[in-house]
Coordinates of N, CA and C and ligand atoms in Angstrom, one line a residue:
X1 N 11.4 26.0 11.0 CA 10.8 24.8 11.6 C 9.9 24.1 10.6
X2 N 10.2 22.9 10.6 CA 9.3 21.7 9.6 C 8.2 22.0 9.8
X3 N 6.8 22.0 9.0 CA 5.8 21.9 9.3 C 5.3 20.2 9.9
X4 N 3.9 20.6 10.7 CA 4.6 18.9 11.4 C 3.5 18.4 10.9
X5 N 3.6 16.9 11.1 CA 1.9 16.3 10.1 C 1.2 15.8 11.8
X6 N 0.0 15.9 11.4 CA -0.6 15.0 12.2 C -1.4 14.0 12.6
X7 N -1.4 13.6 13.4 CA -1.6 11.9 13.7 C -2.3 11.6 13.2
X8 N -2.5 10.1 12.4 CA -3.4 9.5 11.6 C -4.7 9.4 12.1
X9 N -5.9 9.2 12.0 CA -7.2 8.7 13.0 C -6.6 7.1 12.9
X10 N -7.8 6.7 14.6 CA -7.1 5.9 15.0 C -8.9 4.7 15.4
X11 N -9.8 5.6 15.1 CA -10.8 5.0 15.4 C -11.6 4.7 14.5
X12 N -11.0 3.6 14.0 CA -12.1 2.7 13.0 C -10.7 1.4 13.4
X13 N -11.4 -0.3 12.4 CA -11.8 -1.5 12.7 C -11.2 -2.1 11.6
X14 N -11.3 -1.5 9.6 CA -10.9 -2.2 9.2 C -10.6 -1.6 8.3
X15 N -9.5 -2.1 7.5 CA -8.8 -1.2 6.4 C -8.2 -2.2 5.4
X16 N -8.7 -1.3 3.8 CA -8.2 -2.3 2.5 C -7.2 -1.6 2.0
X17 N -5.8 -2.4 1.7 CA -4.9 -1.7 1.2 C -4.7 -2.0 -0.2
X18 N -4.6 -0.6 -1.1 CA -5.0 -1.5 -2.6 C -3.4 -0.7 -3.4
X19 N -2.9 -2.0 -3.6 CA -1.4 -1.5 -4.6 C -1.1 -2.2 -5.7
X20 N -0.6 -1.7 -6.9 CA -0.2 -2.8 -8.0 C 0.5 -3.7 -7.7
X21 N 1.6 -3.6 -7.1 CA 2.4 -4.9 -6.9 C 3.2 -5.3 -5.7
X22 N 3.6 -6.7 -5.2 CA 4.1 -7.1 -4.5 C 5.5 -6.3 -3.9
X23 N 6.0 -6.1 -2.6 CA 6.5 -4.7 -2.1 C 6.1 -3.7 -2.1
X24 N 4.9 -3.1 -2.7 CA 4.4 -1.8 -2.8 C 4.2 -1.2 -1.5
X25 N 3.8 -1.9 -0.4 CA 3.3 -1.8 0.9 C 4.4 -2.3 2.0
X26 N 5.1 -3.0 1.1 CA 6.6 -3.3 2.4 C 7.6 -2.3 2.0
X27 N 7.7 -1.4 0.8 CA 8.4 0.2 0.8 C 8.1 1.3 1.4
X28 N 7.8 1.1 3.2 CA 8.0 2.1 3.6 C 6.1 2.2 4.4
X29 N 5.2 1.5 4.1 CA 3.9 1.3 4.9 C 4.5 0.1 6.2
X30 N 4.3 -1.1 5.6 CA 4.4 -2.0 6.8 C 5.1 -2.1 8.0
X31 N 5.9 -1.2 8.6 CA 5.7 -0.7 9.9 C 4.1 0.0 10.5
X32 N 3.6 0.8 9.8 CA 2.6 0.9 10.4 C 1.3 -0.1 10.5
X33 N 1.5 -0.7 8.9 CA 0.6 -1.9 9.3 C 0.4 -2.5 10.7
X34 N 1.8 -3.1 11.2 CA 2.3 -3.7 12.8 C 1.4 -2.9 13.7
X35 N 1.6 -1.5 13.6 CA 0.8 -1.0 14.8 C -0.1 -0.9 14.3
X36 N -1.0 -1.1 13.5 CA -2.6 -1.0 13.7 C -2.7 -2.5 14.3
X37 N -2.2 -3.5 13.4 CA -2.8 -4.9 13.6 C -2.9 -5.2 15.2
X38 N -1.0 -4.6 16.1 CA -1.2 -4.8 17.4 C -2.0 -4.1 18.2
X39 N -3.3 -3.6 17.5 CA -3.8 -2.6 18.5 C -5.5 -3.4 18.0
X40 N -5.8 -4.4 17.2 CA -6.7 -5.5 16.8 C -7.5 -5.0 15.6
X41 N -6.8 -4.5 14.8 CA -7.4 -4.0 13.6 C -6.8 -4.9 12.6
X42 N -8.0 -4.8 11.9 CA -8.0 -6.0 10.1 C -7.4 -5.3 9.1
X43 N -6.3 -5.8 8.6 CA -5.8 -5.5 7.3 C -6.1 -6.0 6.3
X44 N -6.4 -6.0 5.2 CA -6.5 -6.6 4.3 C -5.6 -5.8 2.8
X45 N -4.6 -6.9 2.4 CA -3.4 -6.5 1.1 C -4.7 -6.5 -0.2
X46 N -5.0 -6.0 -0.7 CA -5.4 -6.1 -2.4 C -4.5 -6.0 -3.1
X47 N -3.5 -7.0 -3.9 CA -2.8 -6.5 -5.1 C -3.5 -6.8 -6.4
X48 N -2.8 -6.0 -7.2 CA -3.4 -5.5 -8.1 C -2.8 -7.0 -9.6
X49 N -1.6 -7.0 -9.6 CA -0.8 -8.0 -10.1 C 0.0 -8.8 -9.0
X50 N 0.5 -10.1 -9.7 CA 1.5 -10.6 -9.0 C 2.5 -10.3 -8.9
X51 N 3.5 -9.0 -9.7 CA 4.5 -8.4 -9.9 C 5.4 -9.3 -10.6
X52 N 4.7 -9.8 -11.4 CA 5.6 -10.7 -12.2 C 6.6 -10.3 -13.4
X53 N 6.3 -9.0 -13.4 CA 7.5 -8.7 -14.5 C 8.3 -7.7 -13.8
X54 N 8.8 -7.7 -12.4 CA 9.4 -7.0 -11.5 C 10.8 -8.1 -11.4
X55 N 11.0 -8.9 -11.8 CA 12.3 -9.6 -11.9 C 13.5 -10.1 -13.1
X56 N 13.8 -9.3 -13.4 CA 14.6 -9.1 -14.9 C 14.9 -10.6 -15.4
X57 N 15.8 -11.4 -14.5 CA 16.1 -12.9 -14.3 C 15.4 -13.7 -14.3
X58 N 14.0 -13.3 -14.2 CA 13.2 -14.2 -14.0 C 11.9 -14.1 -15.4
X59 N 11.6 -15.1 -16.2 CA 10.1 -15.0 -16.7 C 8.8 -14.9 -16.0
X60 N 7.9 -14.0 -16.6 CA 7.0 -13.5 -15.8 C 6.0 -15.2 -14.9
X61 N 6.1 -16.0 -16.1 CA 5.7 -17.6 -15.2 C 6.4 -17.6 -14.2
X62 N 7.3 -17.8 -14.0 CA 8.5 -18.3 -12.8 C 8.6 -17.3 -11.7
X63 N 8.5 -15.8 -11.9 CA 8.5 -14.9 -11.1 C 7.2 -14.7 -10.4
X64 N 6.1 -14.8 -10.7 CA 4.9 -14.5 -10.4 C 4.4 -15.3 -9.3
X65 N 4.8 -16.6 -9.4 CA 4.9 -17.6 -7.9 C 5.7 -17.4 -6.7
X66 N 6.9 -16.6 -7.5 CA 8.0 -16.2 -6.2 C 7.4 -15.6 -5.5
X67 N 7.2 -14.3 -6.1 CA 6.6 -13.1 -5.4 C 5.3 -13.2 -4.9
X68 N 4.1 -13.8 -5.4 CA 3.0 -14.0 -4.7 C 3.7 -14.6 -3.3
X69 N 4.3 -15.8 -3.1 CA 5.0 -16.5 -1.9 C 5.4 -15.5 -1.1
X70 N 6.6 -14.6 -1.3 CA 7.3 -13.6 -1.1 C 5.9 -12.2 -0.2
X71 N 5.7 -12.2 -0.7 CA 4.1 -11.4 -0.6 C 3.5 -11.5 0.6
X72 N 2.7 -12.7 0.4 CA 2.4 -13.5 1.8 C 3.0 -13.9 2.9
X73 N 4.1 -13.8 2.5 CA 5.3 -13.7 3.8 C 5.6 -12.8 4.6
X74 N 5.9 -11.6 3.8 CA 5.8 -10.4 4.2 C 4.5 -9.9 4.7
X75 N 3.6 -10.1 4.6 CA 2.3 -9.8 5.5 C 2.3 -10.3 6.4
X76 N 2.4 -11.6 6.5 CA 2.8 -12.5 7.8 C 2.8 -11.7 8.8
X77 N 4.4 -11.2 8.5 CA 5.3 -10.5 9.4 C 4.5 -9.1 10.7
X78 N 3.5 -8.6 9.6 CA 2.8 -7.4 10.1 C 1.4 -7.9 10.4
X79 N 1.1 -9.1 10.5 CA 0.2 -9.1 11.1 C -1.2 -10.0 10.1
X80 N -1.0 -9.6 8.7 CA -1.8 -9.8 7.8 C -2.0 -10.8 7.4
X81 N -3.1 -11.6 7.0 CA -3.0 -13.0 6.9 C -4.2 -12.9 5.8
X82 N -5.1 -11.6 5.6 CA -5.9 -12.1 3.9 C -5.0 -11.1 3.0
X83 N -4.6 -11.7 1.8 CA -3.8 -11.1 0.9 C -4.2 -11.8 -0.5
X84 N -5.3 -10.7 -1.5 CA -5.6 -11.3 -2.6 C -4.8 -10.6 -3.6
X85 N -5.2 -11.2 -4.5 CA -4.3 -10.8 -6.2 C -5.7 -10.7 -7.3
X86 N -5.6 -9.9 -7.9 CA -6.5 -9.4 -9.2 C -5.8 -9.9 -10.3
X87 N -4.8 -9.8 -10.5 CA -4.0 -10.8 -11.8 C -4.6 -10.0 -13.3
X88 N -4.5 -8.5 -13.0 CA -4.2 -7.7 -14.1 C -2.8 -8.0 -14.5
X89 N -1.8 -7.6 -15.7 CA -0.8 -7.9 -16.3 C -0.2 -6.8 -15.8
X90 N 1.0 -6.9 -15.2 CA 1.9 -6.0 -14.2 C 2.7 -5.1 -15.0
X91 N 2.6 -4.5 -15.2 CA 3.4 -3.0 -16.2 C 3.1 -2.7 -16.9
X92 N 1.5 -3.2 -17.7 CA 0.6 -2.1 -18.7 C -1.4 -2.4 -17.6
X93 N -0.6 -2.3 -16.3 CA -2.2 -2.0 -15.8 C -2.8 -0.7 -16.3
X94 N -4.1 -0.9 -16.9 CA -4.5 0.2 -17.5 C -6.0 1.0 -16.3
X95 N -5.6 2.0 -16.6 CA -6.8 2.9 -15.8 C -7.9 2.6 -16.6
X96 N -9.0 2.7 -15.8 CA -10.5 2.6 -16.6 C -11.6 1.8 -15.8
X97 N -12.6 1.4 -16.3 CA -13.5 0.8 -15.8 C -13.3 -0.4 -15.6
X98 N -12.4 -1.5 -16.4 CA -12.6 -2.4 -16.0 C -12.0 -2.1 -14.2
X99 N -10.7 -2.0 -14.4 CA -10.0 -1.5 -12.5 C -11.1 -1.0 -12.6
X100 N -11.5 -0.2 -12.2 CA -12.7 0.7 -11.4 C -13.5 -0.5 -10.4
X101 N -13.8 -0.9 -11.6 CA -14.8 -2.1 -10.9 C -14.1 -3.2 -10.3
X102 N -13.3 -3.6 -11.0 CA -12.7 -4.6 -9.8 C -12.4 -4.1 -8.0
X103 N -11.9 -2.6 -8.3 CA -11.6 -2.0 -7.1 C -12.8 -2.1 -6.2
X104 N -13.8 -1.4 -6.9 CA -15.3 -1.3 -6.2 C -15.9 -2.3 -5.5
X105 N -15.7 -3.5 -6.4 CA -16.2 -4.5 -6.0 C -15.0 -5.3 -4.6
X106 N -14.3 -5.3 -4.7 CA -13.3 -5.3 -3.3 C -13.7 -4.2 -2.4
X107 N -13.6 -3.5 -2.9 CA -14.2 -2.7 -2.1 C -15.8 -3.3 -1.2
X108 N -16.4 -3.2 -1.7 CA -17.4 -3.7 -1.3 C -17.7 -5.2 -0.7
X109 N -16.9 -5.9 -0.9 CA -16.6 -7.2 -0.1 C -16.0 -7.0 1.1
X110 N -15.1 -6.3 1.4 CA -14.4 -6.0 2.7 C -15.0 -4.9 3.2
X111 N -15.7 -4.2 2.8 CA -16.2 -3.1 3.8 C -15.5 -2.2 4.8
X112 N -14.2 -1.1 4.0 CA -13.3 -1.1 5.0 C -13.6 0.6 5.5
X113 N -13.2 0.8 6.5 CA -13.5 2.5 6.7 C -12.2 3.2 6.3
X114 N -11.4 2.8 6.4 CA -9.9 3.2 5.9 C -9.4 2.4 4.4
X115 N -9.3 3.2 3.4 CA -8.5 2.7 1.9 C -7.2 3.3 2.2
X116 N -6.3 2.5 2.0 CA -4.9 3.1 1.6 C -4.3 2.5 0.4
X117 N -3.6 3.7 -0.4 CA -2.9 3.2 -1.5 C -1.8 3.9 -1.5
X118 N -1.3 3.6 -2.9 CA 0.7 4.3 -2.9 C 0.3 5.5 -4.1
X119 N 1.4 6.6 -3.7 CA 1.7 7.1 -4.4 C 1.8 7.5 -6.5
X120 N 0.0 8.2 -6.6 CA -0.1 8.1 -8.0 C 0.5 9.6 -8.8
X121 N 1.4 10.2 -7.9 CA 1.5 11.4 -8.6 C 2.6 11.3 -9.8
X122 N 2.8 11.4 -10.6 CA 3.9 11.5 -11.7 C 5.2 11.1 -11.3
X123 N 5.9 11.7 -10.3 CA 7.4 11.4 -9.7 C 6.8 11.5 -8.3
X124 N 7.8 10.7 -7.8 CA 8.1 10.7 -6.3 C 9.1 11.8 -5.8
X125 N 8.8 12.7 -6.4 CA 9.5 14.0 -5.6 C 10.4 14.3 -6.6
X126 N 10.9 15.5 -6.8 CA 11.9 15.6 -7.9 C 12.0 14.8 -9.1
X127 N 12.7 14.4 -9.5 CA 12.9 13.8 -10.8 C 13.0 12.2 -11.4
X128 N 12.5 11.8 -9.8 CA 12.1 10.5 -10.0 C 10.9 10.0 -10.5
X129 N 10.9 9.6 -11.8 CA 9.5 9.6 -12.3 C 8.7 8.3 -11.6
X130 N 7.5 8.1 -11.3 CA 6.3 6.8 -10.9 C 6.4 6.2 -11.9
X131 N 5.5 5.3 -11.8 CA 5.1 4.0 -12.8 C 3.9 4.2 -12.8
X132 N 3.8 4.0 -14.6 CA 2.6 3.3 -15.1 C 1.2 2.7 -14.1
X133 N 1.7 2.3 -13.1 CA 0.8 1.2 -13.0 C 0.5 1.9 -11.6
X134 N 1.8 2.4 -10.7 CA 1.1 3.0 -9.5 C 0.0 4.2 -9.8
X135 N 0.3 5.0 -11.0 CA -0.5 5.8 -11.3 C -1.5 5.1 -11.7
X136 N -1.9 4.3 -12.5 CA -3.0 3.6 -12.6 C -3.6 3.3 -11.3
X137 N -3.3 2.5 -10.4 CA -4.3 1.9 -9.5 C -4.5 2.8 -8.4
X138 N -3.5 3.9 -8.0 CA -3.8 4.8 -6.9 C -4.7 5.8 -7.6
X139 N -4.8 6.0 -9.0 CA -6.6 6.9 -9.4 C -7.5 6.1 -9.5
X140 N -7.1 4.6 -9.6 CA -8.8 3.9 -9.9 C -8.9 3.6 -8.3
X141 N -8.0 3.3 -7.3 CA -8.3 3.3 -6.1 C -9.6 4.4 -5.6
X142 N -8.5 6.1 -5.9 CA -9.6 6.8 -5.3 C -10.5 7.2 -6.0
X143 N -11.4 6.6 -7.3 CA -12.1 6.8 -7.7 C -13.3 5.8 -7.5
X144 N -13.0 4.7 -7.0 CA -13.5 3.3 -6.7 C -14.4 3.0 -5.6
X145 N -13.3 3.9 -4.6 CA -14.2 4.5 -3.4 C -15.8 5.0 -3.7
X146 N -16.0 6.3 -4.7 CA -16.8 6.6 -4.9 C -17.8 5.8 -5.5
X147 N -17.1 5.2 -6.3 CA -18.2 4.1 -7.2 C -18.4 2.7 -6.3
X148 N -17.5 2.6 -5.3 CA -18.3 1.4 -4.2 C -19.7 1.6 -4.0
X149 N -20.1 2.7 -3.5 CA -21.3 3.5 -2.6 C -22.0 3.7 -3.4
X150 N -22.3 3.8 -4.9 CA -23.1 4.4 -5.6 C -23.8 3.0 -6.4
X151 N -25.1 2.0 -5.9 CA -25.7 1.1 -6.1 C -25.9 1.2 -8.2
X152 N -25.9 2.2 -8.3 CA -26.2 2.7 -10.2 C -24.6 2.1 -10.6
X153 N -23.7 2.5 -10.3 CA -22.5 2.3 -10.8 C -21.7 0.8 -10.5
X154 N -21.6 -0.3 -11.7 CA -20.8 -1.0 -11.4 C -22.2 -2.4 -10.7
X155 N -23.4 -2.5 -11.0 CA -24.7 -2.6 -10.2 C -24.3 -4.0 -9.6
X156 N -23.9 -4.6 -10.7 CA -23.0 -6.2 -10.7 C -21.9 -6.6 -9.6
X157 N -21.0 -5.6 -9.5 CA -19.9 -6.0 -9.2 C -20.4 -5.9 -7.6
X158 N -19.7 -7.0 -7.0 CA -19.5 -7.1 -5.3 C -21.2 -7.5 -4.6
X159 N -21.3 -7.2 -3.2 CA -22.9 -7.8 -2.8 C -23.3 -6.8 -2.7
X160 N -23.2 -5.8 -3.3 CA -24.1 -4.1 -2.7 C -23.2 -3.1 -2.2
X161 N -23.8 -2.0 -2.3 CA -23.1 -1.1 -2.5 C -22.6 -0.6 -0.7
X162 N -21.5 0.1 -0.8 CA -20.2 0.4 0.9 C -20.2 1.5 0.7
X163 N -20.4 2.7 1.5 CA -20.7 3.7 1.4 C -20.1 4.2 2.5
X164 N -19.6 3.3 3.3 CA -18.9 2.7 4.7 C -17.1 3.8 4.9
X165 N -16.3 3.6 3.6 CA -15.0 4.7 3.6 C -15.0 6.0 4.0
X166 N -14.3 6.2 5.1 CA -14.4 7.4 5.9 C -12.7 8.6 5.2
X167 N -11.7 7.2 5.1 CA -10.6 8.2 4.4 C -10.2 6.8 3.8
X168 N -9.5 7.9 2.5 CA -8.0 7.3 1.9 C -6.8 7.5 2.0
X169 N -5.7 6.9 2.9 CA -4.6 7.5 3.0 C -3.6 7.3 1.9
X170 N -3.1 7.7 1.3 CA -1.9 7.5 0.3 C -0.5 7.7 1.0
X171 N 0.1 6.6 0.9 CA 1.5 6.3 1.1 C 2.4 6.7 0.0
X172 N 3.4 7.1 0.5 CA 4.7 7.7 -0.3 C 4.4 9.1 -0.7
X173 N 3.5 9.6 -0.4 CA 2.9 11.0 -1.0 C 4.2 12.0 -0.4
X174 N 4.2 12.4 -1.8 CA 5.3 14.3 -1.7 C 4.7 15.0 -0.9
X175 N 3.4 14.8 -0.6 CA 2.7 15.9 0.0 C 2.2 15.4 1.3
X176 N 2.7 14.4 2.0 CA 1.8 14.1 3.0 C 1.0 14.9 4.1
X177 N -0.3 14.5 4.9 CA -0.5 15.7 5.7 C -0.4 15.0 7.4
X178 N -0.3 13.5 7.8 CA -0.5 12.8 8.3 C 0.7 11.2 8.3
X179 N 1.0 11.3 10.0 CA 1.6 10.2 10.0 C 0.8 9.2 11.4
X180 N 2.0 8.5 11.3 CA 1.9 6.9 12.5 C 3.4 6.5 13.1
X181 N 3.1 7.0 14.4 CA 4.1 6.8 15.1 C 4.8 4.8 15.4
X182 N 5.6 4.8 14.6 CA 6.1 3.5 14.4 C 7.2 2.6 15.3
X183 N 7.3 3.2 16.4 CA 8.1 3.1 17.2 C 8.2 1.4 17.6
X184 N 6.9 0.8 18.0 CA 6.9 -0.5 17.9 C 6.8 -1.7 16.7
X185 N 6.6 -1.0 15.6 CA 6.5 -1.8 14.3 C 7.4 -2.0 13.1
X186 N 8.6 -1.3 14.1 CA 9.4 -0.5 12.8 C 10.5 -2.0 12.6
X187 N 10.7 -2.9 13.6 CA 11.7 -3.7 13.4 C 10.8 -4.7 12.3
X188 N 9.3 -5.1 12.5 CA 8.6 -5.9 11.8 C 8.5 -5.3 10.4
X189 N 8.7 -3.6 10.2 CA 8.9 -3.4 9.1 C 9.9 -3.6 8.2
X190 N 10.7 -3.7 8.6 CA 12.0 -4.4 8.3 C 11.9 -5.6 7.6
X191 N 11.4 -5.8 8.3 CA 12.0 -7.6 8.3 C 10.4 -8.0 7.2
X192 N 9.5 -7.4 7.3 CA 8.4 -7.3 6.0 C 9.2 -7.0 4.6
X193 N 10.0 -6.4 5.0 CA 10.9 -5.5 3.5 C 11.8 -6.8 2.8
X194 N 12.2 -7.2 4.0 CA 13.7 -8.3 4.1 C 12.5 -9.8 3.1
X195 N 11.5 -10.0 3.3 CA 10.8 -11.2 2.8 C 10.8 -11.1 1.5
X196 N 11.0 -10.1 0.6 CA 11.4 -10.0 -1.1 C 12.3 -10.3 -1.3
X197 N 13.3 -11.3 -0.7 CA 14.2 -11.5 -1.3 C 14.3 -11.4 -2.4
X198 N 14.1 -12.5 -3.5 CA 14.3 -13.0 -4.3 C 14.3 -11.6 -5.3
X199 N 13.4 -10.4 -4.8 CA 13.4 -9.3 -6.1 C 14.5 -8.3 -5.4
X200 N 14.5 -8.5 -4.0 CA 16.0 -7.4 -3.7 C 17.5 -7.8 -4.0
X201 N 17.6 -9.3 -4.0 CA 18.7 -10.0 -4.9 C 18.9 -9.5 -6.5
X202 N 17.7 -9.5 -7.0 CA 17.5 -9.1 -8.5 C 18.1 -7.5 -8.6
X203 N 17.3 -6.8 -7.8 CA 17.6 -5.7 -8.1 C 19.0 -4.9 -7.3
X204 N 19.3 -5.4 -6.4 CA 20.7 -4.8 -5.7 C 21.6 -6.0 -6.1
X205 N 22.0 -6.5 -7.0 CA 22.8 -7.6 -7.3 C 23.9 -7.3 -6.0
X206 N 24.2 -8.5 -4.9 CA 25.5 -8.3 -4.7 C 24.9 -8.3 -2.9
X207 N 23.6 -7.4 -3.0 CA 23.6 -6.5 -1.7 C 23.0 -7.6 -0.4
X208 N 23.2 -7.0 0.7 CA 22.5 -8.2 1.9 C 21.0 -7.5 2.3
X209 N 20.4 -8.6 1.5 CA 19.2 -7.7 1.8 C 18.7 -7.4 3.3
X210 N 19.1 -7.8 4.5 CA 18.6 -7.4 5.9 C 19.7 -5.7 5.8
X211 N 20.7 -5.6 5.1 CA 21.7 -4.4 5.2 C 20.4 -2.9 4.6
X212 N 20.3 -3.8 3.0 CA 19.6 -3.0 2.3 C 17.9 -2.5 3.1
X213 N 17.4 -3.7 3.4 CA 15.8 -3.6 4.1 C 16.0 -2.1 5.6
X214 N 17.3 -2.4 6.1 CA 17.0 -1.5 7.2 C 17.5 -0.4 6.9
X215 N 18.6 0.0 6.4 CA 19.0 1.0 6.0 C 17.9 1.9 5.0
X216 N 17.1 1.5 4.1 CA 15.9 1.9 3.4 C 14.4 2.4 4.6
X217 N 14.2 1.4 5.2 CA 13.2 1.3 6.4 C 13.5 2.5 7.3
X218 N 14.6 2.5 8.1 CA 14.8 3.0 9.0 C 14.9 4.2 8.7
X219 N 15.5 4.7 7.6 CA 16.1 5.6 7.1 C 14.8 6.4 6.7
X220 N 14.0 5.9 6.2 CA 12.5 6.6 5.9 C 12.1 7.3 7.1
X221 N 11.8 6.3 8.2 CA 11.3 7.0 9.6 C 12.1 8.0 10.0
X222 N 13.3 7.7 10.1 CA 13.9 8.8 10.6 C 14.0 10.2 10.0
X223 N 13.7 10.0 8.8 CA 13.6 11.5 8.0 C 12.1 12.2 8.7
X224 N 11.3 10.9 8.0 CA 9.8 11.7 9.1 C 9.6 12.1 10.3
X225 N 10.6 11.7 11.0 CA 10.4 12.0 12.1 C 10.5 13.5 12.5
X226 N 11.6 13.8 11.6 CA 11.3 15.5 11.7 C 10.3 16.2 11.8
X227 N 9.4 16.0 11.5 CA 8.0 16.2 11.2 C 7.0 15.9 11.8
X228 N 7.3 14.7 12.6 CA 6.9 14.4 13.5 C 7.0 14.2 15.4
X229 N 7.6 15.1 15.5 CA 7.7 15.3 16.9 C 8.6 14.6 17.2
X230 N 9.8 14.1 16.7 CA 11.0 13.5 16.8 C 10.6 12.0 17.1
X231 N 9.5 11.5 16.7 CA 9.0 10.2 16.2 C 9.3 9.5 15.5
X232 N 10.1 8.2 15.4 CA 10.0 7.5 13.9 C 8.7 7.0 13.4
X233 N 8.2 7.7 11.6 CA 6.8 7.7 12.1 C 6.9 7.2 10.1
X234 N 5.4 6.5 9.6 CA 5.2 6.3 8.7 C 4.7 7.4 8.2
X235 N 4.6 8.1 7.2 CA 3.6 9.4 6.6 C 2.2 8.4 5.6
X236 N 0.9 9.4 5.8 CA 0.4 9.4 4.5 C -0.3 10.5 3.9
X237 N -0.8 10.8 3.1 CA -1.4 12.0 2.3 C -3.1 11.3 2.7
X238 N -3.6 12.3 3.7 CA -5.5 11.7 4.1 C -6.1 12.6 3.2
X239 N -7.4 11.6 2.6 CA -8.2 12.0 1.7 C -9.7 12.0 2.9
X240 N -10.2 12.9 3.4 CA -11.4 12.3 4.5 C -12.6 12.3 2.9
X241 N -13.2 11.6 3.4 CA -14.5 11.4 2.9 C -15.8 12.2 3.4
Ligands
ZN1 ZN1 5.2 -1.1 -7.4

């Protein structure tokens, strides 16, 4: 028998989602976004770049408007309507202080009790290696947390120090310990996935992206659901504070 994850907490108000690039959060989160938002909770997207060099076809000028567009659309969908951009350079985001502090300082403007980010472990499970940049921003995420709260660190950045984050959930984690039963969010997830066009055209040359969005989406839930009590359910890896 699977070991089974369990249920995300469900009692807090607001939550900052922090990822390098546009899609990062419609791969497999934004169904659960849907059910927090319909239950009157604030989301807020932080990307980290515009994903501008995620379009082979496209120059990073030309691509960077798509996808910010594309972006905001797809939030739409789940509920989300503040969606900022940091406009570090998308595929040599570098770890360090500068991110630290930009994180912190978001941090500390939204004030959220829930952080979530993607997946910074090396590979996504077997032999799929991560990226550069997820690993960058999911360690300055969860190190950002700490340095929100800490008035000495970063003294400048944001209006004062948030001390406020109760967890960090990480999405896409090999390891998750925690899910969200998606039962009502799952078609909005979809159709969050389906608003990239223009980068799932790029990258599946050929494919329909509502074919490719659900079969990807669905297909996720249903795996977790093993795991979770025969639920179609989002996973994340909880960090409690
Ligand atoms: Zn990404």
């Amino acid at each position: 028998m699977t070991e089974q994850l369990e249920p995300m907490p469900d009692d807090w108000q607001r939550a900052l989602a922090i990822v390098a690039h546009p899609d990062d959060l419609e791969y497999g989160c934004g169904a659960a976004v849907a059910v927090w938002t319909d239950a009157g909770r604030e989301v807020t997207y932080l990307m980290v770049t515009r994903g501008e060099a995620g379009i082979d076809t496209l120059s990073p000028a030309e691509a960077g408007p798509v996808r910010e567009r594309e972006e905001l659309a797809s939030a739409a969908v789940v509920g989300v309507t503040a969606v900022e951009f940091l406009d570090h350079t998308d595929g040599v985001i570098e770890y360090g202080t500068a991110l630290r502090r930009d994180l912190a300082a978001a941090i500390r403007r939204h004030r959220p009790e829930l952080v979530i980010t993607l997946n910074f472990d090396d590979t996504w499970g077997g032999a799929h290696w991560n990226t550069p940049d997820h690993r960058a921003v999911g360690r300055a995420t969860m190190d950002a947390v700490g340095d929100a709260g800490n008035r000495w660190i970063f003294p400048n950045a944001g209006p004062g120090p948030w001390n406020g984050v109760r967890w960090v959930a990480v999405a896409g984690s090999n390891a998750p310990t925690h899910a969200v039963d998606v039962t009502d969010g799952l078609e909005r997830g979809v159709r969050s996935l389906m608003e990239h066009r223009a980068y799932i055209e790029a990258l599946q040359p050929g494919a329909d992206p509502e074919v490719y969005a659900r079969e990807l989406i669905e297909g996720f839930a249903r795996e977790e659901a093993k795991r979770f009590n025969g639920r179609p359910a989002v996973s994340f890896r909880l960090y409690p504070r």
